[in-house]
C-alpha cells in the first residue's frame, strides 16, 4: 500500500467538492482528512502516471505563506520516502 501525504498550506482546508472527487477515483483505496493533512491511500503504484488535483479553500489569509510538503511512501517500508513541496497554483 502506498500513502500520499499532503500537508495543507497554512490557513487552507480541502474543499468539500475536491474530497468527493478524490473519493470516487478507483485507484484510491481510502482517504483521510485531518486538520492540516490529507492522506491518500493507494493499493499500489504502477508504471502508469497518476495525477491528483486537490482544491483548497482559504479560510485565513496568511502572510509570507511557506510551501507545504507532499510525501509519498510505502506503508510497510516508509524508509523510501519521497518528498516534494508546493506553494499553490495561484501563488
PDB file of C-alpha atoms in Angstrom:
ATOM      1  CA  UNK A   1       0.000   0.000   0.000  1.00  0.00           C
ATOM      2  CA  UNK A   2       1.274   3.473  -0.897  1.00  0.00           C
ATOM      3  CA  UNK A   3       0.472   6.648   1.020  1.00  0.00           C
ATOM      4  CA  UNK A   4       0.447  10.140  -0.455  1.00  0.00           C
ATOM      5  CA  UNK A   5       0.569  12.556   2.492  1.00  0.00           C
ATOM      6  CA  UNK A   6      -0.303  16.133   1.520  1.00  0.00           C
ATOM      7  CA  UNK A   7       0.286  18.808   4.143  1.00  0.00           C
ATOM      8  CA  UNK A   8      -2.122  21.676   3.594  1.00  0.00           C
ATOM      9  CA  UNK A   9      -0.937  25.240   3.217  1.00  0.00           C
ATOM     10  CA  UNK A  10      -1.366  27.358   6.359  1.00  0.00           C
ATOM     11  CA  UNK A  11      -4.832  28.878   6.501  1.00  0.00           C
ATOM     12  CA  UNK A  12      -6.303  26.442   3.931  1.00  0.00           C
ATOM     13  CA  UNK A  13      -8.666  23.449   4.065  1.00  0.00           C
ATOM     14  CA  UNK A  14      -9.516  20.812   1.479  1.00  0.00           C
ATOM     15  CA  UNK A  15     -12.570  21.945  -0.492  1.00  0.00           C
ATOM     16  CA  UNK A  16     -15.539  19.576   0.086  1.00  0.00           C
ATOM     17  CA  UNK A  17     -16.036  19.095  -3.677  1.00  0.00           C
ATOM     18  CA  UNK A  18     -12.389  18.108  -4.058  1.00  0.00           C
ATOM     19  CA  UNK A  19     -12.807  15.455  -1.366  1.00  0.00           C
ATOM     20  CA  UNK A  20     -15.831  13.979  -3.158  1.00  0.00           C
ATOM     21  CA  UNK A  21     -13.939  13.815  -6.466  1.00  0.00           C
ATOM     22  CA  UNK A  22     -10.958  12.105  -4.859  1.00  0.00           C
ATOM     23  CA  UNK A  23     -13.135   9.531  -3.100  1.00  0.00           C
ATOM     24  CA  UNK A  24     -14.594   8.451  -6.452  1.00  0.00           C
ATOM     25  CA  UNK A  25     -11.218   7.695  -8.080  1.00  0.00           C
ATOM     26  CA  UNK A  26     -10.904   3.934  -8.382  1.00  0.00           C
ATOM     27  CA  UNK A  27      -7.165   3.899  -7.633  1.00  0.00           C
ATOM     28  CA  UNK A  28      -7.767   5.440  -4.187  1.00  0.00           C
ATOM     29  CA  UNK A  29      -8.444   2.822  -1.547  1.00  0.00           C
ATOM     30  CA  UNK A  30      -9.001   5.234   1.346  1.00  0.00           C
ATOM     31  CA  UNK A  31      -8.953   8.972   2.001  1.00  0.00           C
ATOM     32  CA  UNK A  32      -8.381  10.580   5.406  1.00  0.00           C
ATOM     33  CA  UNK A  33      -8.589  14.305   6.009  1.00  0.00           C
ATOM     34  CA  UNK A  34      -7.116  15.630   9.239  1.00  0.00           C
ATOM     35  CA  UNK A  35      -6.951  19.287  10.308  1.00  0.00           C
ATOM     36  CA  UNK A  36      -3.892  20.089   8.201  1.00  0.00           C
ATOM     37  CA  UNK A  37      -3.026  16.878   6.305  1.00  0.00           C
ATOM     38  CA  UNK A  38      -4.722  14.790   3.616  1.00  0.00           C
ATOM     39  CA  UNK A  39      -3.769  11.094   3.481  1.00  0.00           C
ATOM     40  CA  UNK A  40      -4.439   9.314   0.187  1.00  0.00           C
ATOM     41  CA  UNK A  41      -4.070   5.531   0.401  1.00  0.00           C
ATOM     42  CA  UNK A  42      -3.371   3.692  -2.849  1.00  0.00           C
ATOM     43  CA  UNK A  43      -3.421  -0.071  -3.203  1.00  0.00           C
ATOM     44  CA  UNK A  44      -0.233   0.027  -5.298  1.00  0.00           C
ATOM     45  CA  UNK A  45       1.691   2.061  -7.832  1.00  0.00           C
ATOM     46  CA  UNK A  46       2.373   1.033 -11.391  1.00  0.00           C
ATOM     47  CA  UNK A  47       4.413   2.405 -14.276  1.00  0.00           C
ATOM     48  CA  UNK A  48       1.337   4.331 -15.362  1.00  0.00           C
ATOM     49  CA  UNK A  49       1.359   8.015 -14.453  1.00  0.00           C
ATOM     50  CA  UNK A  50      -1.251   9.181 -11.943  1.00  0.00           C
ATOM     51  CA  UNK A  51      -2.268  12.711 -11.066  1.00  0.00           C
ATOM     52  CA  UNK A  52      -4.481  14.110  -8.341  1.00  0.00           C
ATOM     53  CA  UNK A  53      -5.911  17.590  -8.103  1.00  0.00           C
ATOM     54  CA  UNK A  54      -6.691  18.937  -4.674  1.00  0.00           C
ATOM     55  CA  UNK A  55      -8.709  22.120  -4.494  1.00  0.00           C
ATOM     56  CA  UNK A  56      -8.104  24.140  -1.362  1.00  0.00           C
ATOM     57  CA  UNK A  57     -10.200  26.876   0.206  1.00  0.00           C
ATOM     58  CA  UNK A  58      -8.557  29.731   2.046  1.00  0.00           C
ATOM     59  CA  UNK A  59     -10.065  30.232   5.497  1.00  0.00           C
ATOM     60  CA  UNK A  60      -7.498  32.620   6.909  1.00  0.00           C
ATOM     61  CA  UNK A  61      -5.154  34.848   4.927  1.00  0.00           C
ATOM     62  CA  UNK A  62      -1.564  34.091   5.939  1.00  0.00           C
ATOM     63  CA  UNK A  63       1.260  36.487   5.035  1.00  0.00           C
ATOM     64  CA  UNK A  64       4.567  35.059   3.834  1.00  0.00           C
ATOM     65  CA  UNK A  65       2.976  31.690   3.115  1.00  0.00           C
ATOM     66  CA  UNK A  66       5.569  28.916   3.136  1.00  0.00           C
ATOM     67  CA  UNK A  67       5.458  25.888   0.816  1.00  0.00           C
ATOM     68  CA  UNK A  68       3.835  22.713   2.142  1.00  0.00           C
ATOM     69  CA  UNK A  69       5.097  19.164   1.683  1.00  0.00           C
ATOM     70  CA  UNK A  70       3.849  16.185  -0.269  1.00  0.00           C
ATOM     71  CA  UNK A  71       5.271  12.860   0.900  1.00  0.00           C
ATOM     72  CA  UNK A  72       4.934   9.556  -0.941  1.00  0.00           C
ATOM     73  CA  UNK A  73       5.937   6.329   0.779  1.00  0.00           C
ATOM     74  CA  UNK A  74       5.221   2.630   1.096  1.00  0.00           C
ATOM     75  CA  UNK A  75       3.051   1.960   4.145  1.00  0.00           C
ATOM     76  CA  UNK A  76       5.080  -1.138   5.029  1.00  0.00           C
ATOM     77  CA  UNK A  77       8.527   0.315   4.209  1.00  0.00           C
ATOM     78  CA  UNK A  78       8.434   4.072   4.910  1.00  0.00           C
ATOM     79  CA  UNK A  79      12.226   4.325   4.510  1.00  0.00           C
ATOM     80  CA  UNK A  80      11.797   5.002   0.770  1.00  0.00           C
ATOM     81  CA  UNK A  81      10.150   8.338   1.473  1.00  0.00           C
ATOM     82  CA  UNK A  82       9.942  10.844  -1.411  1.00  0.00           C
ATOM     83  CA  UNK A  83       9.266  14.486  -0.524  1.00  0.00           C
ATOM     84  CA  UNK A  84       8.207  17.402  -2.735  1.00  0.00           C
ATOM     85  CA  UNK A  85       6.897  20.858  -1.921  1.00  0.00           C
ATOM     86  CA  UNK A  86       4.131  23.014  -3.389  1.00  0.00           C
ATOM     87  CA  UNK A  87       3.001  26.566  -2.868  1.00  0.00           C
ATOM     88  CA  UNK A  88      -0.356  26.550  -4.691  1.00  0.00           C
ATOM     89  CA  UNK A  89      -1.302  27.306  -8.280  1.00  0.00           C
ATOM     90  CA  UNK A  90      -2.329  30.881  -7.518  1.00  0.00           C
ATOM     91  CA  UNK A  91       0.957  31.982  -5.996  1.00  0.00           C
TER      92      UNK A  91
END
